[in-house]
Structure formats: C-alpha cells, structure tokens
Short mmCIF file of C-alpha atoms in Angstrom, two decimals:
data_model
loop_
_atom_site.label_atom_id
_atom_site.label_comp_id
_atom_site.label_asym_id
_atom_site.label_seq_id
_atom_site.Cartn_x
_atom_site.Cartn_y
_atom_site.Cartn_z
CA UNK C 1 -22.88 -125.35 166.54
CA UNK C 2 -23.66 -128.56 168.40
CA UNK C 3 -24.78 -129.21 171.94
CA UNK C 4 -23.18 -132.66 171.98
CA UNK C 5 -20.29 -132.91 174.50
CA UNK C 6 -16.84 -133.19 172.99
CA UNK C 7 -15.05 -136.50 173.54
CA UNK C 8 -12.66 -135.25 176.25
CA UNK C 9 -15.45 -133.57 178.23
CA UNK C 10 -17.71 -136.61 177.89
CA UNK C 11 -14.96 -138.95 179.07
CA UNK C 12 -14.26 -136.72 182.08
CA UNK C 13 -17.96 -136.84 182.95
CA UNK C 14 -18.09 -140.61 182.56
CA UNK C 15 -15.02 -141.02 184.76
CA UNK C 16 -16.51 -138.89 187.51
CA UNK C 17 -19.74 -140.88 187.40
CA UNK C 18 -17.91 -144.23 187.42
CA UNK C 19 -15.70 -143.23 190.33
CA UNK C 20 -18.67 -142.14 192.44
CA UNK C 21 -20.68 -145.25 191.57
CA UNK C 22 -17.74 -147.52 192.45
CA UNK C 23 -17.14 -145.67 195.69
CA UNK C 24 -20.78 -145.91 196.75
CA UNK C 25 -21.03 -149.60 195.91
CA UNK C 26 -17.68 -150.40 197.51
CA UNK C 27 -18.63 -148.67 200.76
CA UNK C 28 -22.00 -150.43 200.78
CA UNK C 29 -20.38 -153.83 200.24
CA UNK C 30 -17.57 -153.31 202.74
CA UNK C 31 -19.68 -151.86 205.56
CA UNK C 32 -22.92 -153.73 204.89
CA UNK C 33 -21.70 -157.29 204.49
CA UNK C 34 -23.95 -159.50 206.67
CA UNK C 35 -22.22 -161.86 209.07
CA UNK C 36 -24.51 -164.65 207.86
CA UNK C 37 -24.12 -163.89 204.16
CA UNK C 38 -25.28 -166.82 202.09
CA UNK C 39 -25.78 -167.88 198.48
CA UNK C 40 -28.86 -166.40 196.78
CA UNK C 41 -28.51 -168.27 193.47
CA UNK C 42 -26.08 -170.19 191.29
CA UNK C 43 -25.16 -169.67 187.63
CA UNK C 44 -23.01 -172.01 185.53
CA UNK C 45 -22.63 -174.63 188.28
CA UNK C 46 -23.36 -175.23 191.95
CA UNK C 47 -20.10 -173.47 192.94
CA UNK C 48 -20.66 -170.41 190.68
CA UNK C 49 -22.56 -168.32 193.19
CA UNK C 50 -24.53 -165.09 193.47
CA UNK C 51 -25.12 -163.47 196.87
CA UNK C 52 -27.86 -161.06 197.88
CA UNK C 53 -25.14 -158.39 198.01
CA UNK C 54 -24.28 -158.91 194.32
CA UNK C 55 -27.89 -158.19 193.46
CA UNK C 56 -28.17 -155.21 195.83
CA UNK C 57 -24.86 -153.74 194.62
CA UNK C 58 -25.92 -153.93 190.98
CA UNK C 59 -29.22 -152.21 191.77
CA UNK C 60 -27.39 -149.46 193.70
CA UNK C 61 -25.11 -148.86 190.70
CA UNK C 62 -27.80 -148.99 188.03
CA UNK C 63 -30.11 -146.70 190.00
CA UNK C 64 -27.24 -144.20 190.37
CA UNK C 65 -26.42 -144.37 186.69
CA UNK C 66 -30.06 -143.94 185.71
CA UNK C 67 -30.19 -140.79 187.84
CA UNK C 68 -26.92 -139.30 186.57
CA UNK C 69 -26.92 -140.53 182.98
CA UNK C 70 -30.48 -141.33 181.88
CA UNK C 71 -30.51 -142.71 178.36
CA UNK C 72 -27.26 -144.67 178.64
CA UNK C 73 -27.25 -148.39 178.07
CA UNK C 74 -26.27 -150.86 180.79
CA UNK C 75 -24.86 -154.41 180.77
CA UNK C 76 -24.54 -155.95 184.23
CA UNK C 77 -23.48 -159.37 185.46
CA UNK C 78 -26.63 -159.92 187.49
CA UNK C 79 -29.05 -159.25 184.65
CA UNK C 80 -29.18 -155.49 184.08
CA UNK C 81 -29.51 -154.93 180.34
CA UNK C 82 -30.79 -151.83 178.54
CA UNK C 83 -29.91 -150.59 175.07
CA UNK C 84 -29.89 -146.84 175.72
CA UNK C 85 -30.03 -144.00 173.22
CA UNK C 86 -26.77 -142.05 173.82
CA UNK C 87 -24.16 -144.41 172.39
CA UNK C 88 -22.79 -144.92 175.94
CA UNK C 89 -23.00 -148.33 177.53
CA UNK C 90 -21.99 -149.09 181.12
CA UNK C 91 -20.48 -152.56 181.71
CA UNK C 92 -20.78 -153.48 185.40
CA UNK C 93 -19.59 -156.23 187.70
CA UNK C 94 -21.14 -155.37 191.09
CA UNK C 95 -18.79 -157.79 192.90
CA UNK C 96 -15.93 -159.25 190.93
CA UNK C 97 -14.67 -162.03 193.16
CA UNK C 98 -17.98 -163.10 194.68
CA UNK C 99 -16.57 -166.29 196.22
CA UNK C 100 -13.84 -164.23 197.93
CA UNK C 101 -16.53 -161.87 199.22
CA UNK C 102 -18.70 -164.79 200.41
CA UNK C 103 -15.77 -166.19 202.43
CA UNK C 104 -14.68 -162.84 203.84
CA UNK C 105 -11.48 -162.79 201.78
CA UNK C 106 -10.23 -159.30 200.77
CA UNK C 107 -9.61 -159.72 197.03
CA UNK C 108 -12.94 -158.58 195.60
CA UNK C 109 -13.78 -155.47 193.63
CA UNK C 110 -16.41 -153.35 191.94
CA UNK C 111 -15.74 -153.02 188.21
CA UNK C 112 -17.37 -150.30 186.08
CA UNK C 113 -16.50 -149.51 182.47
CA UNK C 114 -18.03 -147.06 180.03
CA UNK C 115 -18.10 -147.79 176.33
CA UNK C 116 -18.81 -145.17 173.69
CA UNK C 117 -20.02 -146.55 170.37
CA UNK C 118 -18.61 -149.94 171.33
CA UNK C 119 -15.13 -148.76 172.45
CA UNK C 120 -14.14 -148.83 176.13
CA UNK C 121 -13.20 -145.25 177.04
CA UNK C 122 -13.33 -145.29 180.86
CA UNK C 123 -12.53 -148.01 183.37
CA UNK C 124 -12.75 -147.93 187.17
CA UNK C 125 -12.04 -150.82 189.53
CA UNK C 126 -12.62 -150.18 193.22
CA UNK C 127 -10.95 -152.56 195.73
CA UNK C 128 -12.21 -151.35 199.10
CA UNK C 129 -10.35 -153.89 201.25
CA UNK C 130 -7.07 -152.73 199.67
CA UNK C 131 -7.99 -149.07 200.04
CA UNK C 132 -7.30 -148.64 196.32
CA UNK C 133 -9.20 -147.44 193.27
CA UNK C 134 -7.74 -148.03 189.84
CA UNK C 135 -8.85 -145.88 186.93
CA UNK C 136 -8.09 -145.10 183.33
CA UNK C 137 -9.39 -142.97 180.50
CA UNK C 138 -8.55 -143.99 176.95
CA UNK C 139 -5.38 -142.20 175.86
CA UNK C 140 -4.77 -140.55 179.27
CA UNK C 141 -2.90 -143.20 181.22
CA UNK C 142 -3.83 -145.24 184.29
CA UNK C 143 -3.78 -144.39 187.99
CA UNK C 144 -4.06 -146.17 191.31
CA UNK C 145 -5.65 -143.68 193.70
CA UNK C 146 -3.81 -140.52 192.54
CA UNK C 147 -0.52 -142.19 191.56
CA UNK C 148 0.36 -143.10 187.98
CA UNK C 149 0.20 -146.84 187.34
CA UNK C 150 2.87 -148.52 185.20
CA UNK C 151 3.54 -152.14 184.38
CA UNK C 152 6.86 -153.77 185.21
CA UNK C 153 9.44 -154.06 182.50
CA UNK C 154 9.08 -157.45 180.92
CA UNK C 155 11.26 -160.02 182.68
CA UNK C 156 12.61 -163.13 180.98
CA UNK C 157 9.78 -165.62 180.55
CA UNK C 158 11.25 -167.95 183.19
CA UNK C 159 11.20 -165.12 185.76
CA UNK C 160 7.59 -164.01 185.18
CA UNK C 161 5.00 -164.04 187.96
CA UNK C 162 1.76 -164.90 186.15
CA UNK C 163 -1.80 -164.55 187.37
CA UNK C 164 -4.70 -166.67 186.15
CA UNK C 165 -8.17 -167.87 187.09
CA UNK C 166 -10.36 -170.95 186.73
CA UNK C 167 -13.95 -171.35 185.62
CA UNK C 168 -16.71 -173.07 187.51
CA UNK C 169 -17.58 -175.82 185.00
CA UNK C 170 -15.73 -179.06 185.86
CA UNK C 171 -14.56 -179.89 182.33
CA UNK C 172 -13.21 -176.38 181.76
CA UNK C 173 -11.41 -176.40 185.12
CA UNK C 174 -9.74 -179.67 184.26
CA UNK C 175 -8.35 -178.26 181.02
CA UNK C 176 -7.30 -175.02 182.71
CA UNK C 177 -5.46 -177.05 185.36
CA UNK C 178 -3.58 -178.85 182.58
CA UNK C 179 -2.53 -175.51 181.02
CA UNK C 180 -1.33 -174.33 184.44
CA UNK C 181 0.57 -177.60 184.90
CA UNK C 182 2.39 -176.99 181.62
CA UNK C 183 3.11 -173.35 182.51
CA UNK C 184 4.35 -173.64 186.10
CA UNK C 185 7.76 -175.19 185.31
CA UNK C 186 8.40 -172.50 182.69
CA UNK C 187 7.84 -169.35 184.83
CA UNK C 188 8.72 -167.99 188.26
CA UNK C 189 5.31 -168.94 189.68
CA UNK C 190 1.59 -168.49 189.18
CA UNK C 191 -1.06 -166.80 191.32
CA UNK C 192 -4.82 -167.28 191.44
CA UNK C 193 -6.44 -164.29 193.14
CA UNK C 194 -10.12 -164.82 192.31
CA UNK C 195 -10.96 -161.40 190.82
CA UNK C 196 -10.10 -160.91 187.15
CA UNK C 197 -10.49 -157.14 187.50
CA UNK C 198 -7.96 -156.99 190.35
CA UNK C 199 -5.60 -159.33 188.47
CA UNK C 200 -5.60 -156.99 185.47
CA UNK C 201 -4.99 -154.03 187.76
CA UNK C 202 -2.18 -155.94 189.44
CA UNK C 203 -0.50 -156.15 186.03
CA UNK C 204 -1.07 -152.40 185.71
CA UNK C 205 0.70 -151.61 188.97
CA UNK C 206 3.44 -154.25 188.73
CA UNK C 207 2.19 -156.78 191.29
CA UNK C 208 1.97 -159.36 188.54
CA UNK C 209 4.08 -159.57 185.42
CA UNK C 210 1.27 -161.04 183.36
CA UNK C 211 -2.29 -162.42 183.53
CA UNK C 212 -4.37 -164.75 181.39
CA UNK C 213 -7.73 -166.46 181.67
CA UNK C 214 -10.27 -168.28 179.53
CA UNK C 215 -14.01 -167.87 180.06
CA UNK C 216 -14.30 -164.23 181.14
CA UNK C 217 -17.41 -162.18 180.42
CA UNK C 218 -17.30 -158.55 179.26
CA UNK C 219 -18.04 -157.28 182.79
CA UNK C 220 -15.09 -159.23 184.18
CA UNK C 221 -12.46 -157.59 182.02
CA UNK C 222 -13.86 -154.37 180.44
CA UNK C 223 -12.52 -151.95 183.06
CA UNK C 224 -9.37 -153.83 184.07
CA UNK C 225 -8.24 -154.42 180.49
CA UNK C 226 -8.33 -150.68 179.73
CA UNK C 227 -6.47 -149.93 182.99
CA UNK C 228 -3.75 -152.49 182.18
CA UNK C 229 -3.43 -151.20 178.61
CA UNK C 230 -3.19 -147.58 179.69
CA UNK C 231 -0.50 -148.59 182.21
CA UNK C 232 1.67 -149.97 179.39
CA UNK C 233 0.49 -153.57 178.96
CA UNK C 234 -0.40 -155.22 175.72
CA UNK C 235 -3.77 -156.95 175.83
CA UNK C 236 -5.40 -159.46 173.56
CA UNK C 237 -6.69 -162.99 173.10
CA UNK C 238 -5.48 -165.42 170.46
CA UNK C 239 -2.92 -163.93 168.04
CA UNK C 240 -4.51 -161.03 166.19
CA UNK C 241 -7.65 -161.03 168.31
CA UNK C 242 -9.01 -158.78 171.06
CA UNK C 243 -9.57 -159.99 174.64
CA UNK C 244 -12.72 -162.11 174.82
CA UNK C 245 -14.36 -165.02 176.58
CA UNK C 246 -12.16 -167.30 174.51
CA UNK C 247 -8.98 -165.92 176.02
CA UNK C 248 -7.83 -162.71 177.75
CA UNK C 249 -4.13 -161.89 178.19
CA UNK C 250 -2.34 -158.85 179.64
CA UNK C 251 1.43 -158.39 179.90
CA UNK C 252 4.11 -155.85 178.99
CA UNK C 253 5.64 -155.92 175.50
CA UNK C 254 8.22 -158.66 175.18
CA UNK C 255 6.47 -160.95 177.69
CA UNK C 256 3.03 -160.66 176.11
CA UNK C 257 4.10 -162.24 172.83
CA UNK C 258 5.81 -165.17 174.53
CA UNK C 259 2.88 -165.89 176.81
CA UNK C 260 0.35 -165.53 174.00
CA UNK C 261 2.33 -167.91 171.81
CA UNK C 262 2.63 -170.49 174.60
CA UNK C 263 -1.10 -170.32 175.44
CA UNK C 264 -2.15 -170.58 171.82
CA UNK C 265 0.13 -173.55 171.25
CA UNK C 266 -1.24 -175.28 174.36
CA UNK C 267 -4.86 -174.64 173.35
CA UNK C 268 -5.72 -172.45 176.31
CA UNK C 269 -8.47 -170.85 174.25
CA UNK C 270 -10.70 -173.95 174.22
CA UNK C 271 -11.95 -176.51 176.73
#
C-alpha cells in the first residue's frame, strides 16, 4: 500500500487550490487597485513595469500555496522561486497584463499552473474584469466558468483572426512589427490584447482563431497553453518543438500548421 495520492486525486486537489488562489488574488486586485497606482520597478526596459500590486498579489498567492501545499515548489514572475520536495511546482503570474492593469484597462489576469514532475497538469486563468475563470486539467478538457471551452473550427488562413503580443525591448519590437506587417495582408486581422494568458484562453473559447508570440516566459503561457490544448488547439513553437520563449503558437488543427510554417519561414522565432 502507498499513502501517495493517485494522479486523478492529486490533480483534483491541485485544481481546487489553484482556483481558490486565483479567486483570492483576482478579488484583491480588482477591489484593491489604488487610484494612484504607480510603477514600483522596471524589468527588461523602462516600459516593462512592475506595480506594487504585482508584488502584493504574488505574495498573497505564494503564502496561500505554502499554507495549503507546503513542500511544493514555486516559480513566480516577481521573484518567487523554491525547489520543493513533492514533485509539484506552481508557475505563477500574479498579474498577466500589468500595463493594462496600470492603465485601468480590463484585459488582465491571474495565471496559475501546476506542474507535476515537469509536466503541466493543471491550469487556471482568472480574468476578474470579464467575470470569467478558465481552467483545465490534463486529459479532462477545458472550461470557462462551468461551460466547456472549445476552439473554433479552423477557418481558411485568409479568414483567421490572429492574436499576438510584443516585447518591451526596442530591437525585438521592431522585428515583431515586421512579422506582423507581413502577416496582416494574409489574414482577416490581428489583435493585440496585452495578456498572453487571456489570448491563449481566447483561442480556447473561440474569440481568436489563433495566437502567437515570441519572448514569453513560463509563467506567461503555462496555464493558458494547457487550457487552449485541452479545448482542442494544437500548441507548439518552431516545427517539432514545444512552446517556449523562442516562440509560442496556439491554433486549431489545420490552421496551426499553416501559421507555424509562415512564422518559421519569416523568422518570428528570433530577433
């Protein structure tokens, strides 16, 4: 006999913890946003910002996880990093879409993923200003609130609505703008929402046909990528590779391959 939880029971526990953590952080961020919110620090450039609420939200989440799941590892955008002893690692973005949040725009989210032995098994993205929470467990499908989430059927490439994002380093942005310039005449249109986690969830629920971006960190895409995949999307980077900081793509079968081929040919995976 073993006292280790079986995979299904463990994943159910991780989902419940992630949902509660995202709900607590989302409520705190929505209801506690100061009117005079300002920049607390910058990261890759002067326009890549961190607010005091990013820092406070990450502490709220990590304190909650330490109480509910002591021994788990944590990787957070604002510096939380512990190895853990259980084989579970939490990957956290306390505010995905910080610039949107700073400006009072609604497209920001709390992204929480749980990895077991390196594989993402649970993903939760809370979007409080939308009144929506997206969730997925590996092999069990994706949901928005309590409704099943499904991607759109792949349209012809020229009819695709494609989401993307841009980095905060000037040279990278210039190259990303050139990729977008090449793509725009070939598709229905592009959108730039400002939260990678929400963009991936928008693919999952059919508000975007596809999404791509270079320069993401694990906390940007860990939860949303699982949600998109469980909703029926294919996800990846360059051909034959997993999503990464080099390139992250999500789209339904049929569109994914065309978009991936175009982006690889155009060199969207490098600056």
